[in-house]
Tab-separated table of C-alpha atoms in Angstrom:
chain	number	residue	atom	x	y	z
A	24	MET	CA	4.204	-32.220	-7.354
A	25	ASN	CA	0.948	-30.966	-8.849
A	26	LEU	CA	-0.434	-27.452	-8.556
A	27	PHE	CA	-2.884	-28.327	-5.784
A	28	GLN	CA	-0.173	-29.924	-3.629
A	29	TRP	CA	2.134	-26.943	-4.148
A	30	LEU	CA	-0.512	-24.503	-2.955
A	31	LYS	CA	-2.023	-26.610	-0.184
A	32	PRO	CA	0.095	-25.176	2.690
A	33	ASN	CA	-1.091	-21.700	1.745
A	34	ARG	CA	-4.824	-22.357	1.562
A	35	PRO	CA	-6.960	-19.491	2.922
A	36	ALA	CA	-7.039	-19.289	6.714
A	37	LYS	CA	-10.859	-19.336	6.846
A	38	GLY	CA	-11.145	-22.341	4.579
A	39	ALA	CA	-12.522	-20.515	1.559
A	40	ASP	CA	-12.493	-22.608	-1.605
A	41	LEU	CA	-10.595	-21.274	-4.589
A	42	THR	CA	-11.419	-22.413	-8.075
A	43	ALA	CA	-8.814	-24.084	-10.251
A	44	GLU	CA	-8.459	-20.857	-12.220
A	45	GLN	CA	-7.945	-18.829	-9.034
A	46	LEU	CA	-5.365	-21.317	-7.780
A	47	LEU	CA	-3.514	-21.014	-11.062
A	48	ARG	CA	-3.545	-17.209	-10.902
A	49	LEU	CA	-2.324	-17.387	-7.312
A	50	SER	CA	0.557	-19.667	-8.281
A	51	GLN	CA	1.595	-17.291	-11.073
A	52	LEU	CA	1.913	-14.160	-8.925
A	53	PRO	CA	5.508	-12.924	-9.185
A	54	ARG	CA	7.786	-12.918	-6.177
A	55	ALA	CA	8.376	-9.551	-4.559
A	56	SER	CA	11.659	-7.864	-5.493
A	57	ALA	CA	13.968	-6.415	-2.868
A	58	LEU	CA	14.745	-2.715	-3.053
A	59	GLY	CA	17.833	-2.155	-5.203
A	60	GLY	CA	20.557	0.355	-5.894
A	61	HIS	CA	19.235	1.626	-9.230
A	62	PRO	CA	18.043	5.271	-9.535
A	63	LEU	CA	14.671	6.183	-8.061
A	64	ARG	CA	13.407	7.177	-11.511
A	65	GLN	CA	13.927	3.621	-12.761
A	66	GLN	CA	11.800	2.040	-10.056
A	67	ARG	CA	8.144	1.168	-10.629
A	68	TRP	CA	6.244	1.998	-7.434
A	69	VAL	CA	2.646	1.198	-6.544
A	70	MET	CA	1.047	3.884	-4.395
A	71	LEU	CA	-1.669	2.267	-2.279
A	72	ASP	CA	-4.564	3.597	-0.263
A	73	LEU	CA	-7.220	1.546	1.523
A	74	GLU	CA	-10.618	2.411	2.905
A	75	THR	CA	-11.581	0.144	5.795
A	76	SER	CA	-14.552	-0.521	8.049
A	77	GLY	CA	-12.605	0.943	10.971
A	78	LEU	CA	-9.164	1.256	12.528
A	79	ASN	CA	-9.015	-2.026	14.436
A	80	MET	CA	-6.295	-3.884	12.542
A	81	ASN	CA	-7.370	-7.296	13.857
A	82	ARG	CA	-11.120	-7.010	13.347
A	83	ASP	CA	-12.004	-4.451	10.678
A	84	GLN	CA	-12.078	-5.229	6.964
A	85	VAL	CA	-10.724	-3.727	3.757
A	86	LEU	CA	-13.646	-2.159	1.897
A	87	SER	CA	-11.902	-0.402	-0.974
A	88	ILE	CA	-8.498	-0.488	-2.680
A	89	GLY	CA	-7.124	2.421	-4.677
A	90	ALA	CA	-3.702	2.494	-6.308
A	91	VAL	CA	-1.706	4.341	-8.934
A	92	VAL	CA	1.702	3.627	-10.443
A	93	ILE	CA	4.783	5.849	-10.388
A	94	GLU	CA	7.088	4.836	-13.236
A	95	ASP	CA	9.883	6.592	-15.139
A	96	GLY	CA	9.751	9.398	-12.607
A	97	ALA	CA	6.087	10.260	-13.221
A	98	ILE	CA	2.571	9.191	-12.298
A	99	ASP	CA	1.245	6.868	-14.992
A	100	LEU	CA	-2.489	7.568	-15.155
A	101	GLY	CA	-2.807	4.617	-17.520
A	102	GLN	CA	-1.938	2.343	-14.604
A	103	GLN	CA	-4.602	2.875	-11.962
A	104	PHE	CA	-6.499	0.404	-9.818
A	105	GLU	CA	-9.795	0.816	-8.000
A	106	ARG	CA	-12.024	-1.829	-6.432
A	107	THR	CA	-14.736	-1.860	-3.813
A	108	LEU	CA	-14.971	-5.251	-2.118
A	109	SER	CA	-18.258	-6.996	-1.437
A	110	ARG	CA	-18.651	-7.648	2.288
A	111	PRO	CA	-22.040	-9.337	2.946
A	112	ASP	CA	-21.377	-9.471	6.704
A	113	HIS	CA	-20.307	-5.825	6.932
A	114	LYS	CA	-22.247	-3.781	9.473
A	115	LEU	CA	-22.599	-0.064	8.898
A	116	GLY	CA	-20.415	1.905	11.317
A	117	PRO	CA	-19.119	5.426	11.959
A	118	SER	CA	-16.421	5.025	9.291
A	119	VAL	CA	-19.074	5.411	6.561
A	120	LEU	CA	-19.136	9.116	7.420
A	121	ILE	CA	-15.484	9.268	6.318
A	122	HIS	CA	-15.270	7.003	3.272
A	123	GLY	CA	-18.916	7.220	2.135
A	124	LEU	CA	-19.147	3.537	1.209
A	125	GLY	CA	-22.748	2.728	2.070
A	126	PRO	CA	-24.555	-0.634	1.972
A	127	SER	CA	-25.424	-0.391	-1.744
A	128	ALA	CA	-21.800	0.277	-2.742
A	129	ILE	CA	-20.532	-2.606	-0.598
A	130	ALA	CA	-23.218	-4.961	-1.919
A	131	ALA	CA	-22.271	-4.109	-5.512
A	132	GLY	CA	-18.570	-4.606	-4.879
A	133	SER	CA	-16.261	-7.256	-6.306
A	134	GLU	CA	-15.861	-10.656	-4.712
A	135	PRO	CA	-12.804	-10.313	-2.397
A	136	VAL	CA	-10.832	-13.235	-3.860
A	137	GLU	CA	-11.129	-11.833	-7.383
A	138	ALA	CA	-10.424	-8.259	-6.299
A	139	LEU	CA	-7.323	-9.231	-4.328
A	140	LEU	CA	-5.982	-11.417	-7.136
A	141	ASP	CA	-6.552	-8.550	-9.559
A	142	PHE	CA	-4.691	-6.196	-7.259
A	143	MET	CA	-1.672	-8.429	-6.716
A	144	GLU	CA	-1.424	-8.981	-10.478
A	145	PHE	CA	-1.485	-5.186	-10.831
A	146	VAL	CA	1.285	-4.848	-8.228
A	147	GLY	CA	3.500	-7.515	-9.766
A	148	ASP	CA	6.915	-7.529	-8.099
A	149	SER	CA	6.914	-3.765	-7.381
A	150	PRO	CA	7.395	-2.223	-3.941
A	151	LEU	CA	4.498	-0.330	-2.390
A	152	LEU	CA	4.172	3.145	-0.965
A	153	ALA	CA	1.463	4.385	1.378
A	154	PHE	CA	0.824	7.172	3.860
A	155	HIS	CA	0.982	5.576	7.321
A	156	ALA	CA	2.066	2.402	5.556
A	157	PRO	CA	2.088	0.040	8.589
A	158	PHE	CA	-1.710	0.219	8.747
A	159	ASP	CA	-2.216	-0.434	5.025
A	160	GLN	CA	0.443	-3.143	5.039
A	161	HIS	CA	-1.184	-4.978	7.948
A	162	MET	CA	-4.744	-4.666	6.629
A	163	LEU	CA	-3.817	-5.733	3.106
A	164	GLY	CA	-1.661	-8.566	4.424
A	165	ARG	CA	-4.459	-9.883	6.619
A	166	ALA	CA	-7.007	-9.665	3.795
A	167	LEU	CA	-4.673	-11.580	1.470
A	168	LYS	CA	-4.020	-14.249	4.068
A	169	GLU	CA	-7.706	-14.720	4.923
A	170	SER	CA	-8.986	-14.736	1.338
A	171	LEU	CA	-6.082	-16.306	-0.561
A	172	GLY	CA	-3.744	-17.852	1.974
A	173	TYR	CA	-1.140	-15.520	0.452
A	174	ARG	CA	1.726	-14.081	2.477
A	175	LEU	CA	2.475	-10.482	1.551
A	176	GLN	CA	6.236	-9.937	1.323
A	177	HIS	CA	6.485	-6.802	-0.831
A	178	PRO	CA	8.560	-3.927	0.582
A	179	PHE	CA	6.489	-1.039	1.924
A	180	LEU	CA	7.822	2.487	2.395
A	181	ASP	CA	5.903	5.015	4.463
A	182	VAL	CA	5.450	8.453	2.887
A	183	ALA	CA	4.564	9.744	6.364
A	184	GLU	CA	8.155	8.926	7.378
A	185	ILE	CA	9.849	9.911	4.123
A	186	ALA	CA	8.446	13.454	4.353
A	187	PRO	CA	9.932	14.465	7.746
A	188	LEU	CA	13.160	12.602	6.946
A	189	LEU	CA	13.746	14.730	3.859
A	190	CYS	CA	12.071	17.960	4.998
A	191	PRO	CA	12.841	18.409	8.716
A	192	GLN	CA	12.502	22.175	8.302
A	193	ALA	CA	8.747	21.716	7.917
A	194	CYS	CA	8.454	20.707	11.593
A	195	LEU	CA	5.583	18.366	10.718
A	196	ARG	CA	6.888	15.104	12.156
A	197	GLN	CA	3.539	13.650	13.181
A	198	ALA	CA	1.473	15.355	10.526
A	199	GLY	CA	-1.269	13.871	8.400
A	200	LEU	CA	-1.593	13.762	4.640
A	201	ASP	CA	-3.550	17.039	4.592
A	202	ASP	CA	-0.729	18.809	6.444
A	203	TRP	CA	1.925	17.677	3.969
A	204	THR	CA	-0.160	18.395	0.885
A	205	ALA	CA	-0.833	21.880	2.247
A	206	PHE	CA	2.869	22.389	2.973
A	207	PHE	CA	3.765	21.660	-0.655
A	208	GLY	CA	0.753	23.474	-2.088
A	209	LEU	CA	-0.906	20.371	-3.508
A	210	HIS	CA	-4.641	20.265	-4.096
A	211	ALA	CA	-6.600	17.151	-3.156
A	212	GLY	CA	-9.819	17.189	-5.153
A	213	GLU	CA	-11.473	14.508	-3.029
A	214	ARG	CA	-10.315	13.041	0.285
A	215	HIS	CA	-11.087	9.717	1.940
A	216	ASN	CA	-11.634	8.100	-1.407
A	217	ALA	CA	-9.033	5.385	-1.965
A	218	SER	CA	-8.163	6.306	-5.550
A	219	ALA	CA	-8.095	10.058	-4.925
A	220	ASP	CA	-5.956	9.639	-1.817
A	221	ALA	CA	-3.545	7.364	-3.700
A	222	LEU	CA	-3.183	9.957	-6.455
A	223	VAL	CA	-2.464	12.931	-4.191
A	224	THR	CA	-0.040	10.811	-2.143
A	225	ALA	CA	1.741	9.858	-5.369
A	226	GLU	CA	2.105	13.563	-6.199
A	227	LEU	CA	3.596	14.114	-2.753
A	228	ALA	CA	5.968	11.160	-3.253
A	229	LEU	CA	7.319	12.601	-6.503
A	230	ILE	CA	8.176	15.843	-4.731
A	231	LEU	CA	9.886	13.889	-1.968
A	232	PHE	CA	11.854	11.771	-4.460
A	233	SER	CA	13.190	15.017	-5.935
A	234	HIS	CA	14.318	16.064	-2.446
A	235	ALA	CA	15.878	12.622	-1.946
A	236	ARG	CA	17.986	12.948	-5.096
A	237	ARG	CA	19.268	16.327	-3.963
A	238	GLN	CA	20.266	14.722	-0.658
A	239	ASP	CA	22.194	11.881	-2.341
A	240	MET	CA	19.511	9.241	-1.748
A	241	ASP	CA	18.968	8.357	-5.377
A	242	SER	CA	18.021	4.710	-5.054
A	243	PRO	CA	15.234	2.771	-3.338
A	244	LEU	CA	17.815	0.965	-1.196
A	245	GLN	CA	19.503	4.206	-0.070
A	246	LEU	CA	16.118	5.670	0.823
A	247	GLU	CA	15.170	2.573	2.808
A	248	GLN	CA	18.493	2.632	4.679
A	249	ALA	CA	18.131	6.341	5.473
A	250	LEU	CA	14.625	5.695	6.788
A	251	GLY	CA	15.957	2.975	9.063
A	252	LYS	CA	18.542	5.339	10.559
A	253	TRP	CA	15.959	8.127	10.908
A	254	ARG	CA	13.548	5.740	12.645
A	255	ARG	CA	16.205	4.664	15.143
A	256	ARG	CA	16.997	8.314	15.928
A	257	GLN	CA	13.331	9.022	16.568
A	258	GLN	CA	13.100	6.053	18.898
A	259	SER	CA	16.229	7.048	20.825
A	260	HIS	CA	14.885	10.589	21.288
A	261	SER	CA	11.628	9.256	22.711
A	262	PHE	CA	13.387	7.694	25.744
């Protein structure tokens, strides 16, 4: 079976044509790794933040991707990712007042196929973290499917759930990122910028990982399992 035949079932949903080089890069993306039982400090995490054209998960588009890596128990500033995506059909909306990505920035952005390939190569087989992760996971997954025909299967953990799980005394169960950064005394130099938000969320995650270790959740798998139990408790209390 040649490369083209192997990739054919996963061609982009909108029929976009990928070059031979892009098809090769797509075929070489590593498979996502499941969360394991090794210590949290030994896990490479990719902290993700997206800026989008709005909050409609089925219609709006990813405009900007920001990410930073947590590795060896610290934020690795040498491993950062930032791309604005070119969206020729993007219409200016109210969200520009939040993320500040005007027409000139969008027009000068990277071609989505290239930007998304670059990002998934940056991610590798690492799990992802985000604040309100279901939104980022859905938006990134849809962008990858539409542009690359790629199915996102990487584990995602939600920092917005990890925080109240580990710090119930804060009484901030439905709080935003600003609430949690204020609770821990963190300073966000710039908000609603994908890279800046990813960095401050990574700082928050490191604090939470320290709390997790003290509560005998010292592996990605243990943390994921504890989140599942916490989520079920929240759902049972809502009935």
